[in-house]
Short mmCIF file of C-alpha atoms and ligand atoms in Angstrom, two decimals:
data_model
loop_
_atom_site.label_atom_id
_atom_site.label_comp_id
_atom_site.label_asym_id
_atom_site.label_seq_id
_atom_site.Cartn_x
_atom_site.Cartn_y
_atom_site.Cartn_z
CA MET A 1 23.92 -1.92 -14.31
CA GLN A 2 22.22 0.37 -11.84
CA LYS A 3 20.01 -1.40 -9.29
CA ALA A 4 16.54 -0.24 -8.30
CA ASP A 5 15.75 0.37 -4.62
CA LEU A 6 12.47 -0.73 -3.20
CA ILE A 7 9.97 0.45 -0.58
CA VAL A 8 7.57 -2.10 0.88
CA GLY A 9 4.97 -2.11 3.67
CA LEU A 10 5.77 -4.64 6.41
CA GLN A 11 2.46 -4.73 8.30
CA TRP A 12 -1.20 -4.45 7.21
CA GLY A 13 -0.78 -1.31 5.12
CA ASP A 14 -0.89 2.39 6.09
CA GLU A 15 2.58 2.18 7.60
CA GLY A 16 3.51 5.61 6.24
CA LYS A 17 4.97 4.49 2.92
CA GLY A 18 3.86 7.71 1.23
CA LYS A 19 5.95 9.89 3.54
CA ILE A 20 9.10 7.81 3.00
CA VAL A 21 8.69 7.51 -0.77
CA ASP A 22 8.17 11.27 -0.92
CA HIS A 23 11.19 11.82 1.36
CA LEU A 24 13.45 9.52 -0.68
CA ALA A 25 12.01 10.52 -4.07
CA GLN A 26 14.04 13.71 -3.91
CA LYS A 27 17.07 11.51 -4.68
CA TYR A 28 15.55 9.39 -7.48
CA ASP A 29 14.94 9.95 -11.20
CA TYR A 30 12.10 7.42 -11.46
CA VAL A 31 9.42 6.31 -8.96
CA CYS A 32 7.53 3.19 -10.07
CA ARG A 33 4.40 1.73 -8.52
CA PHE A 34 4.12 -2.04 -9.02
CA ALA A 35 0.91 -3.40 -7.45
CA GLY A 36 -2.55 -2.66 -6.10
CA GLY A 37 -5.01 -0.04 -7.23
CA HIS A 38 -6.94 2.84 -5.69
CA ASN A 39 -7.50 0.74 -2.57
CA ALA A 40 -4.17 2.32 -1.53
CA GLY A 41 -4.28 5.68 0.22
CA HIS A 42 -1.04 7.50 0.87
CA THR A 43 -1.06 10.80 2.75
CA ILE A 44 1.86 13.11 2.22
CA VAL A 45 2.40 16.31 4.15
CA THR A 46 4.93 18.77 2.87
CA GLU A 47 5.32 22.46 3.72
CA GLY A 48 2.02 22.25 5.60
CA LYS A 49 0.09 21.03 2.53
CA LYS A 50 -1.61 17.63 2.55
CA TYR A 51 -1.90 15.37 -0.52
CA ALA A 52 -3.92 12.13 -0.71
CA LEU A 53 -2.60 9.77 -3.36
CA HIS A 54 -4.17 6.49 -4.45
CA LEU A 55 -2.83 5.52 -7.88
CA VAL A 56 -0.32 8.24 -8.65
CA PRO A 57 3.14 7.23 -7.34
CA SER A 58 4.26 9.18 -4.28
CA GLY A 59 7.24 10.53 -6.23
CA VAL A 60 4.93 13.01 -7.93
CA LEU A 61 5.87 15.81 -5.54
CA ASN A 62 9.44 15.71 -6.81
CA LYS A 63 9.05 17.75 -9.99
CA ASP A 64 12.17 16.21 -11.52
CA ALA A 65 11.09 12.57 -11.14
CA ILE A 66 9.34 10.44 -13.76
CA ASN A 67 6.51 8.40 -12.25
CA ILE A 68 5.46 5.02 -13.59
CA VAL A 69 2.30 3.00 -12.98
CA GLY A 70 3.43 -0.55 -13.70
CA ASN A 71 1.67 -3.50 -15.32
CA GLY A 72 1.02 -5.05 -11.89
CA VAL A 73 -1.41 -2.27 -11.00
CA VAL A 74 -5.17 -2.34 -11.64
CA LEU A 75 -6.09 1.10 -12.88
CA SER A 76 -9.45 2.81 -12.56
CA PRO A 77 -9.31 5.45 -15.33
CA LYS A 78 -12.06 7.50 -13.67
CA ASP A 79 -10.23 7.73 -10.33
CA PHE A 80 -6.83 8.20 -11.94
CA ILE A 81 -8.07 11.15 -14.05
CA LYS A 82 -9.60 12.72 -10.94
CA GLU A 83 -6.39 12.28 -8.97
CA LEU A 84 -4.31 13.87 -11.72
CA GLU A 85 -6.40 17.04 -11.40
CA GLN A 86 -4.44 17.91 -8.21
CA PHE A 87 -1.37 18.54 -10.38
CA ASP A 88 -1.18 21.04 -13.23
CA ASP A 89 2.14 20.09 -14.84
CA ILE A 90 1.88 16.34 -15.04
CA GLU A 91 2.37 15.59 -18.75
CA GLY A 92 5.78 14.04 -19.37
CA ARG A 93 6.11 13.16 -15.66
CA ILE A 94 3.82 10.16 -15.47
CA TYR A 95 3.39 7.05 -17.61
CA ILE A 96 1.03 4.07 -17.37
CA SER A 97 1.89 0.59 -18.54
CA ASP A 98 -0.18 -0.52 -21.52
CA LYS A 99 -0.25 -3.94 -19.80
CA ALA A 100 -1.82 -2.71 -16.55
CA HIS A 101 -5.36 -4.00 -16.17
CA LEU A 102 -8.39 -1.76 -16.27
CA LEU A 103 -10.59 -1.53 -13.21
CA LEU A 104 -14.01 -0.39 -14.44
CA PRO A 105 -17.14 0.66 -12.50
CA TYR A 106 -18.68 -2.81 -12.75
CA HIS A 107 -15.74 -4.27 -10.79
CA ALA A 108 -16.65 -2.08 -7.81
CA GLN A 109 -20.31 -3.12 -8.11
CA ILE A 110 -19.30 -6.81 -8.10
CA ASP A 111 -16.93 -6.26 -5.13
CA GLN A 112 -19.66 -4.59 -3.07
CA ALA A 113 -22.32 -7.16 -4.06
CA LYS A 114 -20.04 -10.05 -3.04
CA GLU A 115 -19.18 -8.44 0.27
CA ARG A 116 -22.89 -7.92 0.97
CA LEU A 117 -23.68 -11.54 0.14
CA LYS A 118 -20.88 -12.80 2.40
CA GLY A 119 -22.49 -11.22 5.48
CA ASP A 120 -20.36 -11.83 8.56
CA LYS A 121 -17.73 -13.56 6.42
CA ALA A 122 -17.03 -10.34 4.51
CA ILE A 123 -13.34 -9.44 4.05
CA GLY A 124 -13.99 -5.77 4.70
CA THR A 125 -12.59 -4.72 1.33
CA THR A 126 -12.36 -1.11 0.31
CA GLY A 127 -15.23 -1.80 -2.09
CA LYS A 128 -13.22 -0.35 -4.96
CA GLY A 129 -13.36 -3.45 -7.17
CA ILE A 130 -9.81 -4.68 -6.59
CA GLY A 131 -10.62 -8.42 -6.21
CA PRO A 132 -12.90 -8.60 -9.28
CA ALA A 133 -10.39 -6.67 -11.44
CA TYR A 134 -7.50 -8.99 -10.49
CA GLY A 135 -9.90 -11.94 -10.80
CA ASP A 136 -10.65 -10.98 -14.41
CA LYS A 137 -6.92 -10.65 -15.09
CA ILE A 138 -6.12 -14.10 -13.73
CA THR A 139 -9.10 -15.77 -15.42
CA ARG A 140 -8.05 -14.03 -18.64
CA VAL A 141 -11.21 -12.04 -19.25
CA GLY A 142 -9.82 -8.67 -18.16
CA HIS A 143 -9.07 -5.64 -20.31
CA ARG A 144 -5.77 -3.84 -20.40
CA VAL A 145 -4.96 -0.14 -20.43
CA GLY A 146 -3.55 -0.51 -23.98
CA GLU A 147 -7.07 -1.33 -25.19
CA LEU A 148 -8.14 2.23 -24.37
CA LEU A 149 -6.35 3.25 -27.56
CA ASN A 150 -9.25 1.65 -29.50
CA PRO A 151 -12.36 2.52 -27.43
CA GLN A 152 -14.85 1.25 -30.05
CA LYS A 153 -13.40 -2.29 -29.93
CA LEU A 154 -13.02 -2.20 -26.14
CA CYS A 155 -16.69 -1.22 -25.81
CA GLU A 156 -17.80 -4.15 -28.02
CA ASP A 157 -15.64 -6.57 -26.00
CA ILE A 158 -17.03 -5.36 -22.66
CA LEU A 159 -20.61 -5.65 -23.91
CA SER A 160 -19.99 -9.20 -25.11
CA TYR A 161 -18.48 -10.05 -21.68
CA PHE A 162 -21.67 -8.74 -20.08
CA LYS A 163 -23.80 -10.82 -22.46
CA ILE A 164 -21.97 -14.02 -21.45
CA ASN A 165 -22.17 -13.22 -17.73
CA LYS A 166 -25.67 -11.69 -17.68
CA PRO A 167 -27.34 -14.37 -15.48
CA ILE A 168 -24.60 -14.03 -12.83
CA PHE A 169 -24.60 -10.22 -12.93
CA ASP A 170 -28.41 -10.11 -12.75
CA ALA A 171 -28.33 -12.30 -9.63
CA MET A 172 -25.80 -9.96 -7.99
CA GLY A 173 -27.67 -6.81 -8.99
CA VAL A 174 -24.82 -5.56 -11.20
CA GLU A 175 -26.09 -3.15 -13.85
CA VAL A 176 -25.48 -3.92 -17.54
CA PRO A 177 -23.95 -0.75 -18.99
CA ASP A 178 -25.80 1.09 -21.72
CA GLY A 179 -23.78 0.69 -24.96
CA ASP A 180 -23.81 4.37 -26.00
CA GLU A 181 -22.96 5.65 -22.53
CA LEU A 182 -20.16 3.11 -22.14
CA LEU A 183 -18.63 4.11 -25.47
CA LYS A 184 -18.75 7.80 -24.51
CA GLU A 185 -17.09 7.02 -21.18
CA LEU A 186 -14.34 4.93 -22.80
CA GLU A 187 -13.69 7.62 -25.42
CA PHE A 188 -13.30 10.15 -22.62
CA TYR A 189 -10.79 7.93 -20.80
CA SER A 190 -8.97 7.33 -24.06
CA GLN A 191 -8.68 11.03 -24.87
CA LYS A 192 -7.47 11.88 -21.33
CA LEU A 193 -5.06 8.98 -20.83
CA SER A 194 -3.57 8.32 -24.29
CA PRO A 195 -0.61 10.68 -23.71
CA PHE A 196 0.42 8.62 -20.67
CA ILE A 197 0.06 5.07 -22.05
CA THR A 198 3.28 3.35 -23.09
CA ASP A 199 5.49 0.26 -22.67
CA THR A 200 6.81 1.14 -19.23
CA THR A 201 8.86 -2.08 -18.99
CA LEU A 202 11.12 -0.76 -21.76
CA MET A 203 11.28 2.60 -19.99
CA VAL A 204 12.46 1.03 -16.72
CA TRP A 205 15.04 -1.17 -18.49
CA ASP A 206 16.41 1.86 -20.35
CA ALA A 207 16.47 3.90 -17.15
CA LEU A 208 18.48 1.23 -15.32
CA ASP A 209 20.80 0.65 -18.31
CA SER A 210 21.62 4.35 -18.45
CA GLY A 211 22.41 4.57 -14.73
CA LYS A 212 19.26 6.41 -13.64
CA ARG A 213 18.20 6.09 -10.00
CA VAL A 214 14.98 4.11 -9.76
CA LEU A 215 12.72 3.69 -6.72
CA LEU A 216 10.09 0.94 -6.69
CA GLU A 217 7.00 1.81 -4.63
CA GLY A 218 4.91 -0.94 -3.06
CA ALA A 219 1.34 -0.48 -1.90
CA GLN A 220 -0.57 -2.21 0.92
CA GLY A 221 1.54 -4.37 3.24
CA THR A 222 3.13 -7.78 3.61
CA MET A 223 0.38 -9.19 5.83
CA LEU A 224 -2.13 -8.34 3.06
CA ASP A 225 -0.15 -10.27 0.43
CA ILE A 226 -2.30 -12.70 -1.54
CA ASP A 227 0.03 -15.67 -0.76
CA HIS A 228 1.82 -14.78 2.44
CA GLY A 229 -0.73 -12.66 4.29
CA THR A 230 -3.66 -13.63 6.50
CA TYR A 231 -5.62 -15.28 3.65
CA PRO A 232 -8.48 -14.83 2.81
CA TYR A 233 -8.40 -11.50 4.69
CA VAL A 234 -5.89 -10.03 2.25
CA THR A 235 -5.87 -7.97 -0.92
CA SER A 236 -5.59 -9.56 -4.37
CA SER A 237 -2.04 -8.62 -5.35
CA THR A 238 1.53 -9.59 -4.57
CA THR A 239 2.40 -6.83 -2.15
CA ILE A 240 5.86 -8.12 -1.15
CA SER A 241 9.13 -7.13 -2.83
CA ALA A 242 8.93 -10.05 -5.29
CA GLY A 243 5.83 -8.36 -6.76
CA ALA A 244 8.04 -5.58 -8.12
CA CYS A 245 9.66 -7.99 -10.58
CA SER A 246 6.42 -9.17 -12.17
CA GLY A 247 4.60 -5.88 -11.57
CA LEU A 248 7.13 -3.88 -13.59
CA GLY A 249 8.89 -6.51 -15.68
CA ILE A 250 12.32 -6.36 -14.07
CA ALA A 251 14.66 -9.21 -13.11
CA PRO A 252 15.32 -10.09 -9.42
CA HIS A 253 19.02 -9.23 -9.66
CA THR A 254 18.16 -5.62 -10.55
CA ILE A 255 16.72 -5.02 -7.09
CA GLY A 256 19.11 -3.25 -4.75
CA LYS A 257 18.22 -2.00 -1.27
CA VAL A 258 14.85 -2.97 0.20
CA VAL A 259 13.50 -0.45 2.70
CA GLY A 260 10.67 -1.94 4.76
CA ILE A 261 8.18 0.48 6.28
CA ALA A 262 6.69 -0.28 9.70
CA LYS A 263 4.77 1.73 12.25
CA ALA A 264 6.09 1.80 15.82
CA TYR A 265 2.77 0.12 16.69
CA CYS A 266 0.33 -1.71 14.47
CA THR A 267 -2.98 -1.09 12.68
CA ARG A 268 -5.30 -2.97 10.39
CA VAL A 269 -8.42 -1.92 8.43
CA GLY A 270 -11.01 -4.48 7.43
CA ASN A 271 -11.58 -7.92 8.92
CA GLY A 272 -9.24 -10.80 9.74
CA PRO A 273 -6.89 -11.86 12.53
CA PHE A 274 -4.77 -9.24 14.27
CA PRO A 275 -3.22 -10.89 17.35
CA SER A 276 -1.78 -7.74 18.95
CA GLU A 277 -4.98 -5.68 18.60
CA ASP A 278 -5.74 -3.65 21.73
CA PHE A 279 -9.44 -3.34 22.50
CA GLY A 280 -8.93 -1.10 25.53
CA LYS A 281 -7.93 2.47 26.24
CA ASP A 282 -4.44 2.12 24.73
CA GLY A 283 -5.90 1.06 21.36
CA GLU A 284 -8.20 4.07 21.52
CA TYR A 285 -5.25 6.34 22.45
CA LEU A 286 -3.29 5.14 19.38
CA ARG A 287 -6.29 5.63 17.07
CA GLU A 288 -6.95 9.18 18.26
CA LYS A 289 -3.32 10.30 18.57
CA GLY A 290 -2.26 8.61 15.31
CA HIS A 291 -5.38 9.79 13.39
CA GLU A 292 -5.93 6.20 12.45
CA PHE A 293 -8.81 6.60 10.04
CA GLY A 294 -8.51 5.27 6.47
CA THR A 295 -7.33 7.65 3.74
CA THR A 296 -9.38 5.73 1.16
CA THR A 297 -12.55 4.79 3.03
CA GLY A 298 -12.47 6.89 6.23
CA ARG A 299 -12.99 3.72 8.31
CA PRO A 300 -11.47 3.71 11.83
CA ARG A 301 -8.37 1.53 11.81
CA ARG A 302 -8.05 -1.25 14.38
CA CYS A 303 -5.04 -0.45 16.57
CA GLY A 304 -2.63 -2.44 18.69
CA TRP A 305 0.98 -3.13 19.57
CA PHE A 306 4.01 -3.72 17.35
CA ASP A 307 4.05 -7.38 16.33
CA ALA A 308 7.70 -8.48 16.22
CA VAL A 309 6.79 -12.02 15.11
CA ALA A 310 4.93 -10.80 12.02
CA MET A 311 7.74 -8.28 11.46
CA LYS A 312 10.45 -10.96 11.40
CA HIS A 313 8.31 -12.88 8.90
CA ALA A 314 8.02 -9.72 6.75
CA VAL A 315 11.76 -8.98 6.98
CA ARG A 316 12.56 -12.43 5.62
CA LEU A 317 9.85 -12.45 2.93
CA ASN A 318 10.97 -9.12 1.51
CA GLY A 319 14.73 -9.35 2.02
CA VAL A 320 14.62 -6.11 4.00
CA SER A 321 17.94 -4.21 4.09
CA LYS A 322 16.65 -1.70 6.62
CA ILE A 323 13.45 -0.71 8.34
CA ALA A 324 11.93 2.76 8.44
CA LEU A 325 10.08 3.00 11.76
CA MET A 326 7.18 5.44 11.47
CA LYS A 327 4.97 7.34 13.91
CA LEU A 328 7.22 6.88 16.94
CA ASP A 329 5.69 10.11 18.30
CA VAL A 330 2.26 8.46 18.55
CA LEU A 331 3.60 6.33 21.43
CA ASP A 332 4.64 9.49 23.34
CA GLY A 333 2.92 9.85 26.71
CA LEU A 334 2.19 6.16 27.36
CA ASP A 335 3.43 4.71 30.68
CA GLU A 336 3.97 1.29 29.16
CA VAL A 337 4.63 0.19 25.58
CA LYS A 338 4.17 -3.46 24.60
CA VAL A 339 5.58 -5.62 21.82
CA CYS A 340 4.17 -8.98 20.69
CA VAL A 341 7.01 -11.54 20.79
CA GLY A 342 5.06 -14.80 20.41
CA TYR A 343 1.66 -16.29 19.68
CA GLU A 344 -0.15 -18.69 21.94
CA ILE A 345 -2.21 -21.10 19.86
CA GLU A 346 -4.06 -23.99 21.52
CA GLY A 347 -1.87 -23.70 24.60
CA LYS A 348 1.44 -23.71 22.68
CA VAL A 349 3.67 -20.64 22.24
CA ILE A 350 5.31 -20.15 18.84
CA ASP A 351 7.57 -17.42 17.44
CA TYR A 352 6.75 -17.66 13.73
CA VAL A 353 3.71 -16.88 11.57
CA PRO A 354 1.75 -20.10 11.16
CA TYR A 355 -0.69 -21.21 8.41
CA SER A 356 -3.48 -19.34 10.18
CA LEU A 357 -3.44 -16.65 12.86
CA GLU A 358 -7.09 -17.27 13.69
CA GLY A 359 -7.42 -17.44 17.50
CA ALA A 360 -3.73 -16.62 18.15
CA LYS A 361 -3.22 -14.85 21.50
CA PRO A 362 -0.31 -12.42 21.87
CA VAL A 363 2.62 -12.98 24.22
CA TYR A 364 3.92 -9.52 25.19
CA LYS A 365 7.20 -8.02 26.26
CA SER A 366 6.75 -4.78 28.17
CA PHE A 367 8.78 -1.55 27.85
CA LYS A 368 8.82 1.65 29.87
CA GLY A 369 7.16 4.54 28.03
CA TRP A 370 8.54 8.04 27.35
CA GLN A 371 7.19 11.57 27.16
CA LYS A 372 8.24 13.18 23.88
CA SER A 373 9.85 12.08 20.64
CA GLU A 374 7.70 14.28 18.39
CA GLY A 375 9.71 16.36 15.95
CA VAL A 376 13.09 14.96 17.09
CA ARG A 377 15.55 14.76 14.16
CA GLU A 378 18.58 13.06 15.76
CA PHE A 379 18.70 9.61 17.34
CA ASP A 380 20.75 10.77 20.35
CA LYS A 381 18.12 13.37 21.17
CA LEU A 382 15.35 10.79 21.54
CA PRO A 383 14.35 9.92 25.14
CA LYS A 384 16.49 7.06 26.46
CA GLU A 385 13.44 4.76 26.75
CA ALA A 386 12.57 5.34 23.08
CA GLN A 387 16.16 4.54 22.07
CA ASP A 388 16.01 1.32 24.10
CA TYR A 389 12.69 0.39 22.49
CA ILE A 390 14.12 0.85 18.97
CA MET A 391 17.29 -1.11 19.71
CA GLU A 392 15.28 -4.00 21.14
CA LEU A 393 12.98 -4.01 18.08
CA GLU A 394 16.03 -4.38 15.84
CA LYS A 395 17.08 -7.48 17.76
CA LEU A 396 13.60 -8.99 17.69
CA CYS A 397 13.02 -8.35 13.98
CA GLY A 398 16.47 -9.18 12.62
CA ALA A 399 16.90 -5.93 10.68
CA LYS A 400 18.48 -2.54 11.25
CA ILE A 401 16.14 0.41 11.84
CA GLY A 402 17.81 2.98 9.60
CA ILE A 403 15.07 5.62 9.44
CA ILE A 404 12.81 6.89 12.23
CA SER A 405 9.89 9.21 11.64
CA THR A 406 8.68 11.54 14.40
CA SER A 407 5.89 13.53 12.71
CA PRO A 408 4.00 13.57 9.39
CA ASP A 409 6.32 16.29 8.08
CA ARG A 410 9.00 15.38 5.53
CA GLU A 411 11.72 17.03 7.62
CA ASP A 412 10.95 15.28 10.92
CA THR A 413 12.90 12.18 10.02
CA ILE A 414 15.96 10.66 11.70
CA ILE A 415 18.44 9.00 9.35
CA ARG A 416 20.85 6.68 11.23
CA SER A 417 24.18 5.98 9.67
P1 GDP B 1 0.64 4.63 3.61
O1 GDP B 1 -0.62 4.08 3.04
O2 GDP B 1 1.60 3.58 4.03
O3 GDP B 1 1.30 5.65 2.70
O4 GDP B 1 0.23 5.39 4.92
P2 GDP B 1 -1.04 6.35 5.11
O5 GDP B 1 -0.78 7.62 4.39
O6 GDP B 1 -2.32 5.64 4.81
O7 GDP B 1 -1.00 6.54 6.68
C1 GDP B 1 0.07 7.11 7.32
C2 GDP B 1 -0.41 8.39 8.02
O8 GDP B 1 0.51 8.70 9.02
C3 GDP B 1 -0.48 9.62 7.14
O9 GDP B 1 -1.57 10.39 7.54
C4 GDP B 1 0.84 10.34 7.41
O10 GDP B 1 0.76 11.75 7.24
C5 GDP B 1 1.04 10.01 8.84
N1 GDP B 1 2.44 9.90 9.26
C6 GDP B 1 3.50 9.42 8.57
N2 GDP B 1 4.60 9.42 9.34
C7 GDP B 1 4.22 9.92 10.55
C8 GDP B 1 4.91 10.13 11.79
O11 GDP B 1 6.08 9.85 11.95
N3 GDP B 1 4.17 10.65 12.82
C9 GDP B 1 2.86 10.94 12.70
N4 GDP B 1 2.23 11.42 13.75
N5 GDP B 1 2.19 10.74 11.55
C10 GDP B 1 2.86 10.24 10.50
P1 IMO B 2 -2.06 1.34 1.58
O1 IMO B 2 -1.26 1.31 0.29
C1 IMO B 2 -4.57 -0.71 4.48
C2 IMO B 2 -7.19 -3.87 2.97
C3 IMO B 2 -8.68 -3.60 3.05
C4 IMO B 2 -9.20 -5.01 3.29
C5 IMO B 2 -8.27 -5.85 2.41
C6 IMO B 2 -8.87 -6.20 1.06
O2 IMO B 2 -2.70 2.64 1.85
O3 IMO B 2 -1.24 0.82 2.69
P2 IMO B 2 -9.26 -4.73 -1.15
O4 IMO B 2 -10.11 -3.52 -1.37
O5 IMO B 2 -7.82 -4.56 -1.43
O6 IMO B 2 -9.82 -5.96 -1.81
O7 IMO B 2 -9.40 -5.03 0.46
O8 IMO B 2 -7.09 -5.09 2.24
N1 IMO B 2 -6.41 -2.84 2.26
C7 IMO B 2 -5.63 -1.95 2.88
N2 IMO B 2 -5.44 -1.70 4.19
N3 IMO B 2 -3.88 -0.01 3.55
C8 IMO B 2 -4.04 -0.26 2.25
O9 IMO B 2 -3.28 0.34 1.30
C9 IMO B 2 -4.98 -1.24 1.84
N4 IMO B 2 -5.40 -1.72 0.65
C10 IMO B 2 -6.25 -2.71 0.92
O10 IMO B 2 -8.99 -2.74 4.11
O11 IMO B 2 -8.97 -5.39 4.62
MG1 MG B 3 -2.68 4.07 3.33
#
């Protein structure tokens, strides 16, 4: 049986997964998203044109690939329909699992109300309703995409859910939807999305059985994983490679190569510990040069140095076969480049990710900077200092760096044999 290859983020998201999925998608027949929702924001630049994708798998720019939104995703029909408008020939190229959960406007209202009420303990979510939608799934009061095929019944079920929860929703300021308007909205979603709704688990099994090449696309990043990330400052899904099994319905032994995506430095959006964050001029340099502003929310990303301790943790959690190191060019022009190789916690230095990273201080190893890697397409043509940096990262992280990206463009990518 053919095995499916997997792409996963190794840091706090925004590693550049979209560029690599798009780059690799040219060689795959199927691209399947397995977790998250429209909290994800993947920017793809090809032939000078920029695409922002949130729910649509990044394989969409390969006209020959079938794209699948798996059951592990929470799907906002409104945002999905809007995103599809960028593409005019999408029918027959994208399918949504009937078992994916619906993310409806009230989920976003609940998300935002809870964040407001938390005050300085807020997670800094994207406010899109991700936590409440996954919460409803896990507490078994959610609604699935398959229910859109009978909008009348779905409308009645949502209204009865509101009736039960009215006192809680009133306290949070969440609006009770008007019955007629809700039905109209659900009928619209149903009419637009029915052609795409199917049992995608069967589709993926059949694809693998018939030798098709399948790429599994993760969203977010390992340090945002609900179990293994910096809880509670995480997202609500299983972002690591294991999430692909439950999020698409495939068995562990069908997973082949795991390509982990990492930036040559590190960023984080939202709150929570980030030991290698740089609050000085270098952090500012990375933010400006790397255009580190969220694709989904426009928020400035917190910036800092590559964290080799968190990376080793991510390599082991995901079973990474090779790393794709992104945005090397953003480090161009710095005199010194640093890498976090340990955490100092209460006077003790450790080299693993502990239960909590709260208050962890970074221990750095310093490297000499270089002038220009931007646009370089062969490893040997990189400045010597950049080559040294990459080879040292491999040692520190315990995985081969097989792909290096030197600009947003699809072509500016070094593939190492
Ligand atoms: P994702 O969420 O992991 O897909 O990443 P995002 O799209 O949120 O953020 C990555 C950003 O970096 C996008 O704007 C990409 O166009 C850009 N990018 C990707 N690779 C490179 C690179 O090698 N160099 C530079 N300068 N930008 C890159
Ligand atoms: P991509 O796929 C970066 C972060 C949010 C917040 C936390 C919880 O583009 O890499 P949520 O709305 O999910 O409940 O927010 O997770 N977050 C991301 N950060 N990239 C993402 O996706 C993210 N998706 C969620 O900023 O800190
Ligand atoms: Mg992103």
